[in-house]
């Protein structure tokens, strides 16, 4: 069992982190209703931008939400050069934002 | 466990308690406020300059112990890290969003 985990980690270490890995880690831990992971690496290593909409963010401050995202990616973070959490919204907030798309979001 | 929690000794924690409260607003960043060495650090410096609050910066690239210790102390994996009144406020994305909420 342990050996399998170690081998898996070794393989990931060699291959680096992919967009799919980031996405599946976030999916399994935050069960998001919307998720977008964008690979923003410009040659300097794994770098991602993520948007997550999850009911689990309900009643949580922004800092706590970002901690949850970081926590979900604790293994991946070891090989990620930069992670930008551009959205960590509840489904309600997301729907509101979607309905006022004419307003630019900073 | 050793690998995960080696950086933050009780002595270092006491030191960090003092450092994060040494100024009302203190930014731990890559580079200095006059010469940021990373885009994310530069973004937070620009925001702090724009809102015109006095702030101090600490270059974590010059101190590896501080760099590793702060990650555990803040429970935050990346830099920059902004502290206000001795309390961890957030990284670049949170500062950008807070700025947008306050000044839109």
Short mmCIF file of N, CA and C in Angstrom, two decimals, chain A residues 47 61-64 66-67 70 77-78 81-89 103 106, chain B residues 4 30 40 74-78 87-91 93-94 96-98 100-101 104:
data_model
loop_
_atom_site.label_atom_id
_atom_site.label_comp_id
_atom_site.label_asym_id
_atom_site.label_seq_id
_atom_site.Cartn_x
_atom_site.Cartn_y
_atom_site.Cartn_z
N UNK A 47 2.26 26.43 -13.63
CA UNK A 47 1.62 27.63 -13.11
C UNK A 47 0.17 27.63 -13.56
N UNK A 61 -15.04 33.03 5.07
CA UNK A 61 -14.40 34.23 4.55
C UNK A 61 -13.45 33.86 3.41
N UNK A 62 -13.11 34.90 2.64
CA UNK A 62 -12.27 34.68 1.46
C UNK A 62 -10.96 33.98 1.81
N UNK A 63 -10.34 34.42 2.92
CA UNK A 63 -9.07 33.80 3.32
C UNK A 63 -9.25 32.31 3.58
N UNK A 64 -10.35 31.97 4.28
CA UNK A 64 -10.60 30.55 4.56
C UNK A 64 -10.84 29.77 3.27
N UNK A 66 -9.62 30.42 0.32
CA UNK A 66 -8.34 30.21 -0.36
C UNK A 66 -7.52 29.14 0.36
N UNK A 67 -7.62 29.12 1.69
CA UNK A 67 -6.92 28.07 2.44
C UNK A 67 -7.45 26.69 2.06
N UNK A 70 -5.93 25.83 -1.28
CA UNK A 70 -4.53 25.45 -1.07
C UNK A 70 -4.43 24.09 -0.41
N UNK A 77 0.96 21.37 -4.77
CA UNK A 77 1.65 22.64 -4.55
C UNK A 77 3.17 22.48 -4.51
N UNK A 78 3.62 21.28 -4.10
CA UNK A 78 5.06 21.04 -4.03
C UNK A 78 5.73 21.21 -5.39
N UNK A 81 4.63 26.05 -9.47
CA UNK A 81 5.45 27.26 -9.36
C UNK A 81 4.60 28.44 -8.91
N UNK A 82 3.43 28.56 -9.48
CA UNK A 82 2.55 29.66 -9.11
C UNK A 82 1.09 29.25 -9.24
N UNK A 83 0.30 29.63 -8.26
CA UNK A 83 -1.13 29.31 -8.29
C UNK A 83 -1.90 30.59 -8.01
N UNK A 84 -2.80 30.91 -8.91
CA UNK A 84 -3.61 32.09 -8.72
C UNK A 84 -5.08 31.68 -8.59
N UNK A 85 -5.67 31.97 -7.43
CA UNK A 85 -7.07 31.63 -7.21
C UNK A 85 -7.88 32.86 -7.56
N UNK A 86 -8.40 32.90 -8.78
CA UNK A 86 -9.06 34.13 -9.22
C UNK A 86 -10.51 34.19 -8.75
N UNK A 87 -11.11 33.00 -8.52
CA UNK A 87 -12.48 32.99 -7.99
C UNK A 87 -12.65 31.84 -7.01
N UNK A 88 -13.24 32.15 -5.86
CA UNK A 88 -13.63 31.11 -4.89
C UNK A 88 -15.00 31.53 -4.38
N UNK A 89 -16.02 31.11 -5.13
CA UNK A 89 -17.38 31.62 -4.89
C UNK A 89 -18.34 30.53 -4.46
N UNK A 103 -20.85 43.85 -16.35
CA UNK A 103 -19.88 44.56 -15.50
C UNK A 103 -18.54 43.83 -15.53
N UNK A 106 -12.92 42.81 -11.75
CA UNK A 106 -11.51 43.18 -11.59
C UNK A 106 -10.67 41.96 -11.26
N UNK B 4 7.80 17.85 7.19
CA UNK B 4 6.72 18.82 7.10
C UNK B 4 6.84 19.95 8.13
N UNK B 30 9.07 38.65 -2.53
CA UNK B 30 10.28 38.35 -3.28
C UNK B 30 10.82 39.68 -3.81
N UNK B 40 3.75 38.72 -8.74
CA UNK B 40 2.73 38.70 -7.68
C UNK B 40 3.11 39.68 -6.55
N UNK B 74 2.16 31.01 8.74
CA UNK B 74 0.94 31.56 8.13
C UNK B 74 0.01 30.45 7.63
N UNK B 75 0.51 29.24 7.56
CA UNK B 75 -0.18 28.15 6.88
C UNK B 75 -0.59 28.59 5.48
N UNK B 76 0.37 29.15 4.81
CA UNK B 76 0.15 29.66 3.45
C UNK B 76 1.36 29.27 2.62
N UNK B 77 1.14 28.63 1.46
CA UNK B 77 2.28 28.01 0.78
C UNK B 77 3.13 28.92 -0.09
N UNK B 78 2.66 30.14 -0.33
CA UNK B 78 3.36 30.96 -1.33
C UNK B 78 3.63 32.38 -0.82
N UNK B 87 -1.81 40.19 11.92
CA UNK B 87 -2.67 39.09 11.48
C UNK B 87 -2.48 38.84 9.99
N UNK B 88 -2.39 37.58 9.61
CA UNK B 88 -2.22 37.25 8.20
C UNK B 88 -3.46 37.68 7.42
N UNK B 89 -3.24 38.49 6.41
CA UNK B 89 -4.36 39.00 5.61
C UNK B 89 -4.57 38.15 4.36
N UNK B 90 -3.49 37.77 3.68
CA UNK B 90 -3.62 36.94 2.50
C UNK B 90 -2.46 37.11 1.55
N UNK B 91 -2.58 36.45 0.41
CA UNK B 91 -1.58 36.57 -0.63
C UNK B 91 -2.04 37.56 -1.69
N UNK B 93 -3.84 37.22 -4.59
CA UNK B 93 -5.22 37.19 -5.09
C UNK B 93 -6.20 37.83 -4.12
N UNK B 94 -6.00 37.56 -2.81
CA UNK B 94 -6.90 38.11 -1.80
C UNK B 94 -6.74 39.63 -1.73
N UNK B 96 -5.77 41.59 -4.16
CA UNK B 96 -6.38 42.14 -5.39
C UNK B 96 -7.89 42.21 -5.24
N UNK B 97 -8.49 41.13 -4.72
CA UNK B 97 -9.94 41.09 -4.60
C UNK B 97 -10.44 42.09 -3.55
N UNK B 98 -9.73 42.18 -2.42
CA UNK B 98 -10.12 43.14 -1.38
C UNK B 98 -10.04 44.56 -1.92
N UNK B 100 -10.36 45.47 -5.02
CA UNK B 100 -11.44 45.67 -5.98
C UNK B 100 -12.77 45.93 -5.26
N UNK B 101 -12.99 45.22 -4.15
CA UNK B 101 -14.23 45.40 -3.39
C UNK B 101 -14.28 46.78 -2.75
N UNK B 104 -14.07 49.84 -5.91
CA UNK B 104 -14.75 49.81 -7.21
C UNK B 104 -15.80 50.90 -7.30
#
